XYZ file of C-alpha atoms in Angstrom:
204
model
C -2.390 -22.166 2.776
C -3.133 -24.389 -0.188
C -6.641 -22.917 -0.451
C -5.327 -19.364 0.014
C -2.768 -19.785 -2.752
C -5.396 -21.388 -4.973
C -7.568 -18.283 -4.605
C -4.481 -16.133 -5.213
C -3.926 -18.041 -8.454
C -7.558 -17.382 -9.410
C -7.087 -13.634 -8.867
C -3.970 -13.686 -11.057
C -5.835 -15.582 -13.762
C -8.765 -13.127 -13.652
C -6.341 -10.205 -13.892
C -4.733 -11.808 -16.936
C -8.084 -12.424 -18.667
C -9.345 -8.939 -17.785
C -6.357 -7.248 -19.416
C -4.018 -8.995 -21.838
C -0.319 -8.478 -21.219
C -0.894 -7.052 -17.760
C 2.191 -8.710 -16.260
C 4.505 -7.379 -18.944
C 2.924 -3.954 -18.456
C 3.355 -4.241 -14.686
C 7.082 -4.905 -15.047
C 7.469 -2.012 -17.481
C 5.541 0.345 -15.188
C 7.761 -0.499 -12.231
C 10.857 0.101 -14.322
C 9.876 3.541 -15.604
C 11.630 6.565 -14.127
C 9.423 9.289 -15.617
C 5.884 9.463 -16.940
C 4.686 6.775 -14.541
C 1.253 8.287 -13.916
C 0.473 8.660 -17.626
C 1.764 5.161 -18.398
C -0.313 3.570 -15.636
C -3.389 5.588 -16.577
C -3.173 4.495 -20.216
C -1.874 0.927 -19.865
C -3.239 -0.425 -16.568
C -5.634 2.006 -14.829
C -5.709 1.450 -11.072
C -9.504 1.639 -11.054
C -9.931 -1.368 -13.372
C -10.801 -4.893 -12.124
C -7.408 -6.238 -13.251
C -5.595 -3.852 -10.892
C -7.908 -4.713 -8.012
C -7.281 -8.410 -8.614
C -3.537 -7.796 -8.409
C -3.997 -5.950 -5.124
C -6.125 -8.794 -3.784
C -3.385 -11.214 -4.786
C -0.874 -9.017 -2.927
C -2.957 -9.398 0.238
C -3.431 -13.158 -0.177
C 0.157 -13.938 -1.173
C 1.618 -11.528 1.384
C -0.557 -13.096 4.072
C 0.575 -16.559 2.990
C 4.207 -15.477 3.310
C 3.523 -14.120 6.813
C 1.768 -17.352 7.797
C 4.619 -19.522 6.559
C 7.058 -17.268 8.411
C 5.111 -17.637 11.660
C 5.190 -21.407 11.218
C 9.000 -21.205 11.221
C 9.039 -18.925 14.261
C 9.225 -20.178 17.813
C 8.349 -16.858 19.471
C 5.338 -15.571 17.527
C 1.903 -16.885 18.422
C -1.347 -15.697 16.883
C -4.639 -16.923 18.352
C -6.289 -16.236 14.998
C -4.183 -17.103 11.973
C -6.401 -14.912 9.807
C -4.658 -11.893 11.316
C -1.655 -12.547 9.058
C -3.602 -11.033 6.167
C -3.704 -7.729 8.027
C 0.080 -7.355 7.698
C 0.228 -6.638 3.928
C -2.905 -4.467 4.188
C -1.498 -2.355 7.026
C 1.892 -2.058 5.325
C 0.319 -0.788 2.108
C -2.109 1.544 3.869
C 0.676 2.955 6.059
C 2.808 3.836 3.035
C -0.115 5.429 1.192
C -1.142 7.377 4.301
C 2.425 8.643 4.720
C 2.509 9.841 1.122
C -0.832 11.612 1.483
C 0.344 13.203 4.741
C 3.591 14.384 3.132
C 1.655 15.802 0.195
C -0.545 17.728 2.615
C 2.414 19.043 4.654
C 4.408 20.106 1.610
C 1.470 21.393 -0.395
C 2.726 19.305 -3.281
C -0.683 18.696 -4.844
C -0.494 16.284 -7.775
C 3.309 16.062 -7.462
C 2.832 13.019 -5.245
C 0.561 11.233 -7.720
C 3.587 9.415 -9.164
C 4.930 8.121 -5.790
C 1.442 6.934 -4.873
C 1.099 5.124 -8.209
C 4.580 3.637 -7.771
C 3.634 2.303 -4.343
C 0.490 0.637 -5.647
C 2.084 -0.973 -8.704
C 5.080 -1.950 -6.553
C 2.729 -3.800 -4.206
C 1.085 -5.480 -7.191
C 4.449 -6.669 -8.495
C 5.525 -7.860 -5.046
C 2.259 -9.791 -4.812
C 3.093 -11.747 -7.967
C 6.620 -12.448 -6.698
C 5.333 -13.404 -3.234
C 2.901 -15.827 -4.846
C 5.764 -17.687 -6.521
C 7.813 -17.627 -3.297
C 4.870 -18.908 -1.242
C 4.258 -21.784 -3.654
C 7.920 -22.818 -3.511
C 8.063 -22.341 0.270
C 4.963 -24.485 0.749
C 6.519 -27.411 -1.101
C 10.117 -26.902 0.118
C 9.352 -26.121 3.750
C 12.744 -27.335 4.978
C 14.363 -24.300 3.316
C 12.388 -21.819 5.406
C 15.423 -19.702 6.335
C 16.313 -19.276 2.663
C 12.834 -18.061 1.783
C 12.759 -15.662 4.750
C 15.983 -14.074 3.544
C 14.728 -14.013 -0.057
C 11.459 -12.296 0.890
C 13.311 -9.704 3.006
C 15.753 -8.962 0.180
C 12.943 -8.633 -2.375
C 11.022 -6.288 -0.077
C 14.090 -4.120 0.575
C 15.074 -3.984 -3.105
C 11.563 -2.959 -4.189
C 11.368 -0.375 -1.395
C 14.787 1.123 -2.170
C 14.128 1.275 -5.922
C 10.719 2.862 -5.373
C 12.035 5.419 -2.866
C 14.843 6.480 -5.206
C 12.458 6.878 -8.140
C 9.876 8.728 -6.029
C 12.462 11.118 -4.571
C 13.857 11.816 -8.031
C 10.389 12.566 -9.427
C 9.264 14.928 -6.665
C 12.620 16.733 -6.591
C 12.317 17.397 -10.316
C 8.879 18.872 -9.608
C 10.321 21.361 -7.113
C 9.557 19.778 -3.727
C 12.054 20.853 -1.044
C 14.761 18.488 0.181
C 13.459 19.148 3.698
C 10.202 17.322 3.072
C 11.931 14.478 1.275
C 14.333 13.876 4.172
C 11.494 14.181 6.699
C 9.418 11.670 4.765
C 12.250 9.189 4.234
C 13.585 9.235 7.786
C 10.361 9.226 9.760
C 7.776 7.603 7.517
C 9.626 5.235 5.176
C 13.096 4.118 6.273
C 12.335 3.752 9.990
C 9.344 1.411 9.488
C 11.317 -0.636 6.947
C 14.191 -1.026 9.410
C 11.766 -2.027 12.158
C 10.225 -4.706 9.944
C 13.663 -5.921 8.878
C 15.029 -6.236 12.407
C 11.818 -7.840 13.645
C 12.104 -10.546 10.983
C 15.841 -11.106 11.361
C 16.011 -11.065 15.162
C 12.959 -13.272 15.562
C 14.167 -15.830 13.032
C 17.645 -15.942 14.570
C-alpha cells in the first residue's frame, strides 16, 4: 500500500502542476448548486489531464481504502489483492451508467449533464479525501474501526449531497418526479444501502 499511495501522491502532484488551484476549484465545483456544467467546463474541464489524474487517484486511493478494510476483516478473502481496485471503478461506472440509463428512459437529453458532472467531480473530491484517510490509516492501523466509520460517513455525506443537488437541478429543468423517484430508489439509494450494510455487518 505504501507504493500505491506513493503513486497516488504522484497523480495528485501532476494534477496540481497541470492546473494551478485545481483543489480549490474542485471544492467550489462540488459546492455549487446551479451552473455546475458551465463552471466545470470553464474551470476544470473533465477532458484535461488534471481531471484524469484526479480520477486515477480516486481509483488508487479508493482501492487502498478497500485493501486496508479487507485487512481488518476476518470474513473477506481475495485470492488476488489487485481486485480491490475494481471496487471504486465499478462503483463509479455503475453510477454513471444509471444516470445515462435514466436520461434515456426519461428523454432528458442534456438535462442530466449536470448530475453526471457532479458524480465525476464528487469522485475526484472523494479520491483526495480517501488519500488522506488511507495515509492516516496506514500509520495508525490500530484505529481501523474509526477509519471504517469515517470512510462510510464521508461516502454517505457525499452521496446524499450529490443526490439532493442532482434532483434539484433536473426538477428545475422539468423532469418528472416519477423518474427521479425511480432513479433514487432502484439505482442510487438501494446500492448505497447494500454497500453500507455490507461494510457494517462484516466489520461487526
